[in-house]
XYZ file of C-alpha atoms in Angstrom:
428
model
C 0.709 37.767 -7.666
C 3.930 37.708 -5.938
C 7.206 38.602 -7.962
C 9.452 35.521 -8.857
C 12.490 35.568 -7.461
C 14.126 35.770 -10.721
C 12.189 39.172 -11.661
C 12.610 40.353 -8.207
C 16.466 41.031 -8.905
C 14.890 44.318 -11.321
C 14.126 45.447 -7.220
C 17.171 47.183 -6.897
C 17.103 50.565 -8.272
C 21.196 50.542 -8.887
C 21.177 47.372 -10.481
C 17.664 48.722 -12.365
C 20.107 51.922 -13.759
C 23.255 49.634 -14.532
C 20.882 47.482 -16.685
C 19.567 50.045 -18.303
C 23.235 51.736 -19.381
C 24.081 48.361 -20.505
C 21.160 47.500 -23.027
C 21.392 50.916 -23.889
C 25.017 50.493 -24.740
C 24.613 47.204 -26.572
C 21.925 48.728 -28.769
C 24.633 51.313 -29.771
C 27.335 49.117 -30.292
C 25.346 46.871 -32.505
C 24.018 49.260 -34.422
C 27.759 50.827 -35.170
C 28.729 47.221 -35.671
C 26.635 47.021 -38.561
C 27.480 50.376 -39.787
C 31.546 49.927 -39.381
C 31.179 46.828 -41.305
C 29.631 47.428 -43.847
C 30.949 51.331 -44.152
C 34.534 49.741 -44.021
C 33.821 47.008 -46.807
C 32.119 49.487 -49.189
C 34.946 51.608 -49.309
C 37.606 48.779 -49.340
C 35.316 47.363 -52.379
C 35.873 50.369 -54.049
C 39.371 49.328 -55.161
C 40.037 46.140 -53.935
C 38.884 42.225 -54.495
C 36.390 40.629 -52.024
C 39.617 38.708 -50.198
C 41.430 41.817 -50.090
C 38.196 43.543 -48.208
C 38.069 40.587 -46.265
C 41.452 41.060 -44.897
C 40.374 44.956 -44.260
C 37.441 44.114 -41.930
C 39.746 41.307 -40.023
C 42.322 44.481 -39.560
C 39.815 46.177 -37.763
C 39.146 43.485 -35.280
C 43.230 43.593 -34.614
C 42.912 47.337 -33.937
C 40.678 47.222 -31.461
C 42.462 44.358 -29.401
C 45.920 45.254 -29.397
C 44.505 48.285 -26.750
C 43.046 46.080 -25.281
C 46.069 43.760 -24.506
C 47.967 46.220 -23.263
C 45.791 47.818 -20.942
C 43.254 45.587 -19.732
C 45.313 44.539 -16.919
C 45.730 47.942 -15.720
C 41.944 48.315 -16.237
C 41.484 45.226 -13.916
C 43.693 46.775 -11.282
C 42.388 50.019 -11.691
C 38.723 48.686 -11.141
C 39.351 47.312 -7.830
C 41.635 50.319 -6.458
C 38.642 53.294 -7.993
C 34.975 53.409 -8.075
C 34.100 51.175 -10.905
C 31.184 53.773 -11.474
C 33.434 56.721 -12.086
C 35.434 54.441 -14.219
C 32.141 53.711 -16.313
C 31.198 56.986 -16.592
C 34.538 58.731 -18.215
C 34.577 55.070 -20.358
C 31.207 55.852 -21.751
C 32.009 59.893 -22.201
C 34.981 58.152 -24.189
C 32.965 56.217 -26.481
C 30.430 59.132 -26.999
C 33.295 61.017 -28.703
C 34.443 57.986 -30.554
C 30.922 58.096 -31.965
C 30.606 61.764 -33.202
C 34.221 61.036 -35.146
C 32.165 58.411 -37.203
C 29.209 60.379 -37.608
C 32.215 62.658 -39.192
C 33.708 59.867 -41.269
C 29.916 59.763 -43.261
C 31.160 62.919 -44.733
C 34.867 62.520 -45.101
C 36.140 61.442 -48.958
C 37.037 57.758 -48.576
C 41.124 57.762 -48.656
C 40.273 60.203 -45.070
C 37.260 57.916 -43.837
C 38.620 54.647 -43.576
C 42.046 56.597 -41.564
C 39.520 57.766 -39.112
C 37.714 54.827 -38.898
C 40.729 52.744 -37.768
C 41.408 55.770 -35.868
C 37.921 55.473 -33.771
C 38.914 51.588 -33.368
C 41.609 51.954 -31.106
C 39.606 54.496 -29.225
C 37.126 51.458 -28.413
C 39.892 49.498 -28.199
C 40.929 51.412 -25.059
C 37.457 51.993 -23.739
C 36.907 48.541 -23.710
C 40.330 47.692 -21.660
C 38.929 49.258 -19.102
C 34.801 48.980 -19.070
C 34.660 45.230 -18.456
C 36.368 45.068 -15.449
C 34.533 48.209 -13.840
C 31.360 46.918 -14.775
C 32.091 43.534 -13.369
C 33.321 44.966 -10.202
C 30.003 47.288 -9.792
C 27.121 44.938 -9.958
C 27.354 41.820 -8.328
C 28.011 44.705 -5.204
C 24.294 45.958 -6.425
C 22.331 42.830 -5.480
C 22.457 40.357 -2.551
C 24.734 37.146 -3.858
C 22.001 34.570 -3.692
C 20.541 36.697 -6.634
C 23.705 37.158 -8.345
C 22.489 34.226 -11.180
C 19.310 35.930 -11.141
C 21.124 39.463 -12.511
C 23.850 37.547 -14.702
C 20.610 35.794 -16.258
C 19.155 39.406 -16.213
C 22.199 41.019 -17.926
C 22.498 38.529 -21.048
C 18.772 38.869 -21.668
C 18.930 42.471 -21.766
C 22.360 41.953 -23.937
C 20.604 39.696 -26.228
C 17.460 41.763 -26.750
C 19.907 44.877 -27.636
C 21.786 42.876 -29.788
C 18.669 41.743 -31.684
C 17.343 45.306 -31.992
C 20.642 46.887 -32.982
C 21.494 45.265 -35.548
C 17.954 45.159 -37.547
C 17.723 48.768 -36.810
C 21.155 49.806 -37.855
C 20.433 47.688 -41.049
C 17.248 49.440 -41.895
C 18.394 52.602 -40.641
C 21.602 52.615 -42.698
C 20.040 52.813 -45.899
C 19.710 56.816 -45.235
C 23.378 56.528 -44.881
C 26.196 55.994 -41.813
C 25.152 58.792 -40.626
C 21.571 57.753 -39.792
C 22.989 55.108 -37.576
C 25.627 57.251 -35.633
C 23.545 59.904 -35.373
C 20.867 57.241 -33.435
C 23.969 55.862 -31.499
C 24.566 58.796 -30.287
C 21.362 59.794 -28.440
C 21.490 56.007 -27.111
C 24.502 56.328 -24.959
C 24.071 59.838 -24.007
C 20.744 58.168 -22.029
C 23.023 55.544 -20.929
C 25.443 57.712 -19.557
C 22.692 59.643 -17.740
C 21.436 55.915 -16.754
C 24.680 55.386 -14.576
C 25.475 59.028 -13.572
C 22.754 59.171 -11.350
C 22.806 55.286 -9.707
C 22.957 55.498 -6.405
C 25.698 52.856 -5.820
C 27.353 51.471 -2.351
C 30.428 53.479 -1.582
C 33.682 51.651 -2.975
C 36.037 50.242 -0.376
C 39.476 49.565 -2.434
C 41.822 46.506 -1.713
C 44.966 46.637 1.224
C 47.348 48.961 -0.491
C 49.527 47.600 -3.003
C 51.821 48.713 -6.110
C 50.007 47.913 -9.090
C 52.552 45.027 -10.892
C 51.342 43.326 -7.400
C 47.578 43.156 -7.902
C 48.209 42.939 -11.326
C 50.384 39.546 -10.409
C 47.519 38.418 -7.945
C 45.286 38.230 -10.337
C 46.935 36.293 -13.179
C 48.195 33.453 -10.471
C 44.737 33.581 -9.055
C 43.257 32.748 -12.757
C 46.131 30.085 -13.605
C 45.463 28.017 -9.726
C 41.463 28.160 -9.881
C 41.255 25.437 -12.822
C 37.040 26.219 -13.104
C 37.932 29.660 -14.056
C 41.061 29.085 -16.093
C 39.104 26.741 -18.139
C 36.105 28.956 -18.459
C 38.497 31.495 -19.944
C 40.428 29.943 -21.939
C 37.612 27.714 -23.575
C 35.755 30.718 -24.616
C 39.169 32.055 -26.183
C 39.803 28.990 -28.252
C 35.704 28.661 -29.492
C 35.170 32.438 -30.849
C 38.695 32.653 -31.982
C 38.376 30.346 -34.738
C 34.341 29.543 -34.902
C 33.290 33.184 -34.767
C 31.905 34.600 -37.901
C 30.774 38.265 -37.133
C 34.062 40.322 -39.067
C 33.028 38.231 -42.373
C 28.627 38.597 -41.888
C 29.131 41.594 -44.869
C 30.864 39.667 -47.586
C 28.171 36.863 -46.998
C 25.283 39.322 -47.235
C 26.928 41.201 -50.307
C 28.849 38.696 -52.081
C 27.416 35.217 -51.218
C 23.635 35.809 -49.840
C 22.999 38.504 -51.787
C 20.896 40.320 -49.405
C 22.177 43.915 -48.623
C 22.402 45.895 -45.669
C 19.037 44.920 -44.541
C 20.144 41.700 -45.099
C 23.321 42.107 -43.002
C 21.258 43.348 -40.070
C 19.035 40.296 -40.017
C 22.115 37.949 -40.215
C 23.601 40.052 -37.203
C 20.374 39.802 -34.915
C 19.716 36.045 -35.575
C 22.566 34.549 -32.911
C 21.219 37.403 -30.774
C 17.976 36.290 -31.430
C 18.497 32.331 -30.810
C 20.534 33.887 -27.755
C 17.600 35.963 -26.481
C 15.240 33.794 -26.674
C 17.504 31.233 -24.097
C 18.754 34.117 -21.857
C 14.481 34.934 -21.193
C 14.278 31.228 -19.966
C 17.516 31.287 -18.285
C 16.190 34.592 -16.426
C 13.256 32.540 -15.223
C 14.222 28.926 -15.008
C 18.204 29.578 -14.425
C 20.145 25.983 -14.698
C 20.864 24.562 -11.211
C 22.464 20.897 -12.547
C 25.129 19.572 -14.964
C 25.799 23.162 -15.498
C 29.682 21.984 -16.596
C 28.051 19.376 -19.170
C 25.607 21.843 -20.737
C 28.312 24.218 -21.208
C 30.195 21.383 -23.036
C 27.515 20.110 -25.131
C 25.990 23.552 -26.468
C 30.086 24.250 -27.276
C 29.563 21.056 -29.606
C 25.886 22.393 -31.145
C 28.017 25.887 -31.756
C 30.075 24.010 -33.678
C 27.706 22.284 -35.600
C 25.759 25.480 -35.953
C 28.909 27.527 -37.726
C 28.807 24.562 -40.217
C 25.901 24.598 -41.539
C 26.136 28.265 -41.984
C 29.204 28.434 -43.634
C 27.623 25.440 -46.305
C 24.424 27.510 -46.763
C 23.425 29.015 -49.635
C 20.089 29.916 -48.677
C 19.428 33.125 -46.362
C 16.367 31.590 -44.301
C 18.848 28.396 -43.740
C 21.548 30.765 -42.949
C 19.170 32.725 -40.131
C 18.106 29.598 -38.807
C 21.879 28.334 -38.432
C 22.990 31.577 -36.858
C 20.175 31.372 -34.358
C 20.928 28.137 -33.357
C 24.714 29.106 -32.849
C 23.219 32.473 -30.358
C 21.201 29.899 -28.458
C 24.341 27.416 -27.984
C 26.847 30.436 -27.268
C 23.988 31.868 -24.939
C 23.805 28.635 -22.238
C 27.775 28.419 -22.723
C 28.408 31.736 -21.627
C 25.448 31.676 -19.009
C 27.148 29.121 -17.355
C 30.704 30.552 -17.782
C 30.175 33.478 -16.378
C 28.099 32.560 -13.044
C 31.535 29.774 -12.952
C 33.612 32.739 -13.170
C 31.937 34.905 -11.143
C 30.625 33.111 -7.984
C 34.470 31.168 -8.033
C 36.259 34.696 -7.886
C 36.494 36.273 -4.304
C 34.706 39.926 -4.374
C 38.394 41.548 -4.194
C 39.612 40.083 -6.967
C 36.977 41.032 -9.426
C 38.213 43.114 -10.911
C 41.650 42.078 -11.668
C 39.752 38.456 -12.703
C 37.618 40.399 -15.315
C 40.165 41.921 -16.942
C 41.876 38.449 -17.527
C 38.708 37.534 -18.689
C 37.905 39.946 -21.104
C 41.808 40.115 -22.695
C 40.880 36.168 -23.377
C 37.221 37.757 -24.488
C 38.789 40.299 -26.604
C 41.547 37.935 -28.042
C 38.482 35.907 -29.276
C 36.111 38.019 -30.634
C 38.359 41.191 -32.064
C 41.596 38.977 -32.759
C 39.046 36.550 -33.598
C 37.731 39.006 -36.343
C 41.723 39.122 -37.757
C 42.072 35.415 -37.583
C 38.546 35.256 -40.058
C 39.788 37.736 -42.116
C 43.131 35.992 -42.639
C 41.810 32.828 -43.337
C 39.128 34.285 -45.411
C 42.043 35.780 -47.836
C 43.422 32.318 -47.775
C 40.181 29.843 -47.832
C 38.194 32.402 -49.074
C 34.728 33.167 -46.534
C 33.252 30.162 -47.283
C 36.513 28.073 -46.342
C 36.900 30.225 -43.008
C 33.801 29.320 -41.786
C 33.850 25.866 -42.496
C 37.164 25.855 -40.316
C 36.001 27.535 -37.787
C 32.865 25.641 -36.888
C 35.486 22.219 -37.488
C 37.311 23.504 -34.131
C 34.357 24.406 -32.231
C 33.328 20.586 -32.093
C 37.010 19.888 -31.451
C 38.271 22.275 -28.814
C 34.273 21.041 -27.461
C 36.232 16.860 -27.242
C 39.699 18.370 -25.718
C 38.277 20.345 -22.732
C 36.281 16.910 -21.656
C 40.219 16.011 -21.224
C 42.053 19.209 -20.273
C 39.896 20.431 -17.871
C 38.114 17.674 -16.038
C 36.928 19.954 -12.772
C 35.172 22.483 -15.290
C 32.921 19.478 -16.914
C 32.196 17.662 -13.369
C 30.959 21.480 -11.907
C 27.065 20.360 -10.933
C 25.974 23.618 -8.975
C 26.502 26.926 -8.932
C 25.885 27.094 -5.442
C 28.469 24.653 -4.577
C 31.499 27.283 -5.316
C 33.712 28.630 -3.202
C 33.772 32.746 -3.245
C 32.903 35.735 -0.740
C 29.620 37.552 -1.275
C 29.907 40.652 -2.666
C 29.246 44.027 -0.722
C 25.432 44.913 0.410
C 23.174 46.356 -2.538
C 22.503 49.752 -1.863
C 18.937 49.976 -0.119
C 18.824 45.918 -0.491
C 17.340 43.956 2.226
C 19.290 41.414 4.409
C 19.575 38.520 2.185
């Protein structure tokens, strides 16, 4: 039976490796996720009230961006003058040393782990400035551009399916300790790094020469003129930023669920399990209509979603509502990223992701910060509830603000170049 054309994107033998390093990765990072959070609010609980530990866990979030703003724009420029796999590769040796300092912070007393913990978040703060980008540069160049969907579909299943495994495994594995869990992270993205060392990838033809404040300039006017991508950024910025949840999962699974750190695993896999389950049939069915108007209408579900978990009392409910919100956030993304992608010409790429991912990072890490603060004011229940409110809101404005984002019908009706051969691909 002949391959659909979906499946046939797994062809490619670079794009096969840079798939691999990145569910690899995402396995790691969700298991450490777990293990920071719940690390970081033990020893914060040791001496301090639940708001107090709150505001703790949203500090961490703020750590880890404000590397992130200040180099991600360097990162973008960077990606499109080097080979985005080089860049990947001393990223990833980064983070591997990042790791080994928490697997030291298990036996550190607490007033020296949580120092070195905050310590290892600005460390991934930087490593992040700078991965996105390179990554985003590499593998659209890996696969012929009618399959481009195909691999973006591709990617966020393998994301999803990491992020469901991570975080039930760190959970379980956690009980024998942080060091369990860093110890596993470890051997994870020492494969990955293998994974993209030895991906044979097309040979990297920089930009025309220019000074760096000049590509850096190109690419912010290019993201403020193309409206489709400006309000595929910034929507995604305003959503997470006040309806995500992640920073405050611990305090519900200690304090308000009840459920421990097995408990806390489950609550962190269920939007990556509502989002997996989506990204398999967006792999294999990918949207070709409407795609603005889905993105807009699962916005409004995420909202809905946040609600009903922030009201819960109950831990199946709670699952349930956080898998719903994966499976909204999963079709919004899907669709904001092929927007982004197939709208951005293959030079820019890079410069375009890093814009991106600074609105990305402002999001999700600030994000973290903004739930922490208003957890210490509204308490985690309160935070939540507000969060989820502005979902469903900023889901109204962008109708209004952004009227060529919700009238985008196919993906295949964007403007863009196609990206550079795949290695070994055939003429597409």
């Amino acid at each position: 039976m002949a391959l659909t054309p979906s499946v046939q994107v797994l062809r490619h033998r670079p794009y096969a490796h840079f798939l691999t390093m990145r569910v690899l990765l995402a396995g790691a990072r969700q298991m450490e996720a777990v293990a920071i959070g719940w690390q970081v609010y033990d020893l914060a609980r040791l001496d301090r009230t639940v708001e107090e530990s709150a505001l703790l866990l949203g500090l961490i979030g703020l750590t880890q961006f404000v590397p992130v703003l200040l180099f991600s724009l360097i990162g973008g420029q960077v990606a499109d003058r080097l080979d985005p796999k080089k860049i990947l590769i001393a990223t990833n040796t980064a983070r591997f040393l990042a790791t080994v300092i928490l697997l030291a912070t298990a036996f550190l007393a607490p007033r020296h782990a949580l120092p070195s913990i905050f310590a290892v978040a600005v460390i991934l703060g930087t490593v992040n400035a700078f991965v996105p980008a390179a990554a985003n540069t590499l593998y659209p160049r890996l696969v012929p551009r009618a399959e481009l969907p195909a691999a973006i579909a591709w990617n966020s299943l393998g994301f999803q399916s990491a992020a469901i495994a991570g975080p039930a495994l760190g959970g379980v594995l956690y009980i024998g300790g942080p060091e369990t869990v860093y110890g596993v992270s470890l051997v994870l993205i020492g494969l990955a790094l293998l994974a993209i060392a030895t991906a044979k990838t097309p040979k990297h033809i920089p930009p025309r020469r220019q000074r760096g404040l000049a590509m850096m300039k190109e690419g912010l006017l290019y993201v403020r003129g193309n409206k489709i991508v400006l309000g595929a950024i910034s929507l995604d910025l305003v959503v997470v930023f006040f309806a995500g949840a992640t920073a405050l999962l611990p305090i519900f699974a200690r304090d308000v669920l009840h459920v421990g750190t097995e408990g806390l695993g489950a609550l962190r896999a269920a939007p990556a399990f509502g989002a997996g389950l989506v990204a398999l049939g967006l792999a294999f069915a990918p949207l070709t209509q409407a795609v603005g108007r889905w993105m807009m209408a699962a916005i409004f579900v995420y909202g809905l979603s946040m609600l009903a978990f922030g009201l819960s009392t109950s831990f199946v409910l709670s699952l349930a509502a956080l898998g719903v919100s994966g499976a909204a956030d999963m079709v919004s993304m899907y669709v904001r990223q092929s927007l982004i992608q197939l709208a951005t010409p293959d030079g820019m790429r890079g410069r375009v992701s890093s814009v991106s991912f600074i609105f990305v990072s402002a999001s999700n890490e600030l994000g973290e910060f903004e739930s922490g603060v208003a957890a210490r004011l509204l308490g985690p229940v309160g935070a939540v509830v507000l969060g989820g409110t502005a979902a469903i809101v900023t889901a109204l404005a962008w109708f209004k603000l952004f009227p060529a984002l919700t009238r985008a019908d196919r993906f295949d009706e964007l403007p863009g170049e196609a990206p550079a051969p795949a290695a070994g691909a055939p003429a597409s």
